[in-house]
Coordinates of C-alpha atoms in Angstrom, one line a residue:
X1 CA -10.0 47.7 -9.3
X2 CA -12.4 47.2 -12.1
X3 CA -11.5 46.2 -15.6
X4 CA -11.3 48.8 -18.3
X5 CA -10.8 48.3 -22.1
X6 CA -7.9 50.8 -22.2
X7 CA -5.8 49.0 -19.6
X8 CA -6.1 45.7 -21.4
X9 CA -5.2 47.2 -24.7
X10 CA -2.1 48.8 -23.2
X11 CA -1.1 45.4 -21.7
X12 CA -1.5 43.7 -25.1
X13 CA 1.7 45.2 -26.6
X14 CA 0.4 44.5 -30.1
X15 CA -3.0 44.4 -31.9
X16 CA -4.6 40.9 -32.1
X17 CA -7.0 39.6 -34.7
X18 CA -8.9 37.7 -32.0
X19 CA -9.3 40.9 -29.9
X20 CA -10.5 43.7 -32.1
X21 CA -13.2 44.9 -29.7
X22 CA -13.3 44.6 -25.9
X23 CA -16.6 45.1 -24.0
X24 CA -16.4 45.3 -20.2
X25 CA -19.5 44.9 -18.0
X26 CA -19.8 45.5 -14.2
X27 CA -22.4 42.8 -14.1
X28 CA -24.1 40.6 -16.7
X29 CA -26.1 37.3 -16.7
X30 CA -23.4 35.5 -18.7
X31 CA -20.6 36.6 -21.0
X32 CA -21.5 33.6 -23.2
X33 CA -25.1 34.9 -23.6
X34 CA -23.8 38.4 -24.4
X35 CA -21.3 37.1 -27.1
X36 CA -23.9 34.8 -28.7
X37 CA -26.3 37.8 -29.1
X38 CA -23.5 39.8 -30.8
X39 CA -22.7 36.7 -33.1
X40 CA -26.4 36.7 -34.1
X41 CA -26.1 40.4 -35.0
X42 CA -23.3 39.4 -37.4
X43 CA -20.4 40.8 -35.4
X44 CA -17.0 39.6 -36.8
X45 CA -14.4 37.5 -35.1
X46 CA -12.5 39.2 -32.3
X47 CA -15.1 40.4 -29.8
X48 CA -14.1 39.8 -26.2
X49 CA -16.7 40.3 -23.5
X50 CA -15.6 40.6 -19.9
X51 CA -17.7 40.8 -16.7
X52 CA -16.8 41.7 -13.2
X53 CA -19.6 39.5 -12.0
X54 CA -22.0 37.0 -13.7
X55 CA -25.4 36.3 -12.2
X56 CA -26.1 33.3 -14.4
X57 CA -22.6 32.1 -15.3
X58 CA -22.6 28.5 -16.5
X59 CA -20.1 25.8 -17.6
X60 CA -20.5 22.5 -19.5
X61 CA -23.9 20.8 -19.3
X62 CA -25.2 24.1 -18.0
X63 CA -23.6 23.6 -14.6
X64 CA -23.7 26.8 -12.5
X65 CA -20.4 28.6 -12.4
X66 CA -19.7 30.7 -9.3
X67 CA -18.4 34.0 -10.7
X68 CA -18.1 36.7 -8.1
X69 CA -15.9 39.9 -8.3
X70 CA -12.2 39.4 -8.5
X71 CA -12.2 36.5 -11.0
X72 CA -11.7 36.6 -14.7
X73 CA -15.0 35.8 -16.5
X74 CA -14.9 36.3 -20.3
X75 CA -16.1 35.1 -23.6
X76 CA -14.7 35.4 -27.1
X77 CA -16.4 35.4 -30.5
X78 CA -14.4 33.3 -33.0
X79 CA -15.0 32.3 -36.6
X80 CA -12.4 29.5 -37.2
X81 CA -11.7 28.1 -40.6
X82 CA -12.3 24.5 -39.4
X83 CA -15.0 21.9 -39.7
X84 CA -17.8 21.8 -37.1
X85 CA -16.6 18.4 -35.8
X86 CA -13.2 20.0 -35.0
X87 CA -14.6 22.7 -32.8
X88 CA -14.2 20.7 -29.5
X89 CA -10.4 20.9 -30.1
X90 CA -10.6 24.6 -29.4
X91 CA -11.3 23.8 -25.8
X92 CA -8.0 21.8 -25.7
X93 CA -6.2 24.8 -27.3
X94 CA -7.6 27.1 -24.6
X95 CA -6.4 24.7 -22.0
X96 CA -2.9 24.7 -23.4
X97 CA -2.8 28.5 -23.5
X98 CA -3.9 28.7 -19.9
X99 CA -1.4 26.1 -18.8
X100 CA 1.4 27.9 -20.6
X101 CA 0.6 31.3 -19.0
X102 CA 0.4 29.9 -15.5
X103 CA 3.8 28.3 -16.0
X104 CA 5.6 31.0 -18.0
X105 CA 4.2 34.2 -16.4
X106 CA 3.5 33.0 -12.8
X107 CA 5.7 30.0 -12.3
X108 CA 2.7 27.8 -11.4
X109 CA 2.6 24.2 -12.4
X110 CA -0.9 23.1 -13.6
X111 CA -2.6 20.1 -15.2
X112 CA -5.3 19.8 -17.8
X113 CA -8.3 17.7 -16.8
X114 CA -9.9 16.5 -20.1
X115 CA -11.8 18.0 -21.7
X116 CA -11.8 21.5 -20.3
X117 CA -10.6 22.1 -16.7
X118 CA -7.3 23.4 -15.4
X119 CA -6.2 22.0 -12.1
X120 CA -3.6 23.3 -9.6
X121 CA -2.7 20.8 -6.8
X122 CA -5.7 18.7 -8.0
X123 CA -8.1 21.7 -7.5
X124 CA -10.0 23.5 -10.3
X125 CA -8.7 27.0 -11.1
X126 CA -10.2 27.4 -14.6
X127 CA -12.9 26.0 -16.9
X128 CA -13.8 26.4 -20.6
X129 CA -17.0 26.1 -22.5
X130 CA -17.4 26.0 -26.3
X131 CA -20.7 26.7 -28.0
X132 CA -21.3 27.2 -31.7
X133 CA -23.6 27.7 -34.6
X134 CA -22.9 25.7 -37.7
X135 CA -24.6 24.5 -41.0
X136 CA -23.4 21.2 -42.5
X137 CA -19.6 21.7 -43.0
X138 CA -19.4 25.4 -42.1
X139 CA -19.0 27.0 -38.7
X140 CA -21.0 30.3 -38.5
X141 CA -19.4 31.3 -35.2
X142 CA -18.0 29.9 -31.9
X143 CA -18.6 31.4 -28.5
X144 CA -15.8 30.4 -26.2
X145 CA -16.2 31.1 -22.5
X146 CA -13.4 31.0 -20.0
X147 CA -13.6 31.4 -16.2
X148 CA -10.4 31.7 -14.1
X149 CA -10.3 32.0 -10.3
X150 CA -7.8 34.8 -9.9
X151 CA -8.4 37.2 -6.9
X152 CA -12.0 36.0 -6.1
X153 CA -12.9 34.4 -2.8
X154 CA -14.3 30.9 -3.1
X155 CA -17.5 29.9 -1.3
X156 CA -16.9 27.4 1.6
X157 CA -18.6 24.5 -0.3
X158 CA -16.1 24.8 -3.2
X159 CA -12.9 25.3 -1.2
X160 CA -12.0 21.6 -1.2
X161 CA -12.4 21.3 -5.0
X162 CA -11.4 24.8 -6.3
X163 CA -8.5 27.1 -5.9
X164 CA -7.6 30.7 -6.9
X165 CA -4.3 32.0 -8.2
X166 CA -4.2 34.5 -5.4
X167 CA -4.4 31.6 -2.9
X168 CA -1.5 29.9 -4.6
X169 CA 0.8 33.0 -4.9
X170 CA -0.4 34.7 -1.7
X171 CA -0.8 37.9 -3.6
X172 CA -3.3 39.7 -5.8
X173 CA -2.7 39.4 -9.6
X174 CA -3.2 42.1 -12.2
X175 CA -6.1 40.7 -14.2
X176 CA -5.6 43.0 -17.2
X177 CA -2.1 41.7 -17.5
X178 CA -3.3 38.1 -17.2
X179 CA -6.0 38.3 -19.9
X180 CA -3.5 40.2 -22.2
X181 CA -0.9 37.5 -21.8
X182 CA -3.6 34.8 -22.4
X183 CA -5.0 36.4 -25.5
X184 CA -1.5 36.8 -27.0
X185 CA -0.6 33.2 -26.3
X186 CA -3.9 31.9 -27.6
X187 CA -3.7 33.9 -30.9
X188 CA -0.5 32.0 -31.9
X189 CA -2.0 28.6 -31.0
X190 CA -5.2 29.5 -32.9
X191 CA -3.4 30.5 -36.1
X192 CA -1.2 27.4 -36.1
X193 CA -4.2 25.1 -35.3
X194 CA -6.2 26.4 -38.2
X195 CA -3.3 26.0 -40.5
X196 CA -1.8 22.6 -39.4
X197 CA -4.4 20.9 -37.2
X198 CA -4.2 19.7 -33.6
X199 CA -1.3 17.3 -34.1
X200 CA 1.2 20.1 -33.4
X201 CA -0.1 20.3 -29.8
X202 CA -0.9 16.6 -29.0
X203 CA 2.3 15.8 -27.2
X204 CA 2.2 19.0 -25.1
X205 CA -1.4 18.4 -24.1
X206 CA -0.8 14.8 -23.1
X207 CA 2.3 15.8 -21.1
X208 CA 0.1 18.0 -19.0
X209 CA -2.9 15.7 -18.8
X210 CA -4.3 15.1 -15.3
X211 CA -4.6 11.4 -14.1
X212 CA -2.5 10.2 -17.1
X213 CA -1.8 6.5 -16.9
X214 CA -4.1 6.3 -13.8
X215 CA -7.4 4.4 -13.5
X216 CA -10.2 6.8 -14.3
X217 CA -14.0 6.7 -14.7
X218 CA -15.7 8.7 -17.4
X219 CA -19.5 9.5 -17.3
X220 CA -20.5 10.2 -20.9
X221 CA -24.1 11.0 -20.1
X222 CA -25.3 8.6 -22.8
X223 CA -24.5 5.2 -21.3
X224 CA -23.0 3.6 -18.3
X225 CA -19.8 5.0 -16.9
X226 CA -16.5 3.6 -18.4
X227 CA -13.6 2.8 -16.1
X228 CA -10.1 2.0 -17.4
X229 CA -6.5 3.3 -17.7
X230 CA -6.1 6.9 -19.1
X231 CA -3.8 7.0 -22.1
X232 CA -4.5 10.7 -22.8
X233 CA -6.0 11.9 -26.0
X234 CA -5.6 11.2 -29.7
X235 CA -5.2 13.8 -32.5
X236 CA -8.9 14.4 -32.8
X237 CA -9.2 15.2 -29.0
X238 CA -10.9 11.9 -28.1
X239 CA -9.9 10.4 -24.7
X240 CA -8.3 7.0 -25.0
X241 CA -9.1 4.5 -22.2
X242 CA -8.0 0.9 -21.9
X243 CA -10.7 -1.2 -20.2
X244 CA -10.4 -4.9 -19.3
X245 CA -11.8 -5.8 -22.8
X246 CA -10.7 -3.2 -25.3
X247 CA -9.5 0.3 -26.1
X248 CA -12.3 2.9 -26.0
X249 CA -12.1 6.4 -27.6
X250 CA -14.5 8.8 -25.9
X251 CA -15.7 12.1 -27.6
X252 CA -17.1 13.8 -24.5
X253 CA -17.8 13.2 -20.9
X254 CA -16.9 14.0 -17.3
X255 CA -13.7 12.4 -16.0
X256 CA -12.8 11.5 -12.4
X257 CA -10.2 9.4 -10.7
X258 CA -11.6 5.8 -10.3
X259 CA -12.6 4.6 -6.9
X260 CA -10.3 1.8 -5.9

């Protein structure tokens, strides 16, 4: 069945500051594009845009994101009271919220692959993208996009690297319930993060980090790939890698298990 705003509001149990308005589309190019347009029209924090299907869904570095019917594809408009250089930590917060919901509500154990993927049994079930507009030390707005494989069928060429919740649990999931649980979980994290910073969540994040203490390779896109032992992240969200020569702290990149 299709999403409708009322069903999600009923599932929410209580009003949320980060979800003051829900817009559901049967099809859109990208929920990120839709939210950014609303941000430019000066909409306030708390708009959530959901699509049954995206025709031009994208992830980090504009990678194509397969988003057919049955999944959960949504974007949120946020106006956090943080510095622009702290915005990448929002991706880490979203990861923690997704990880918690999978565990608490569905009994599924998942890992967080830095910076923004959720893995089940080593396969990708969700991804996050953060885009923003800022001037000097002030964030105007953040568009946060989340894609979760819930009841959608995955194309053959992705089945060895991706997984859906339906596949794991062998049953369909109520998507309105999932997004309501996620938004409720995230609101608490978001409030505490703005008040006290990311240090509150550092230990939890690192305890769920994929490939922790393993040999990994990170392609930063700017220079040669770096290979070393994965020590998780520091308080500012940078990945700590111990190479043969030194400790490296990486701000962004694509992480994979190193070839032996």
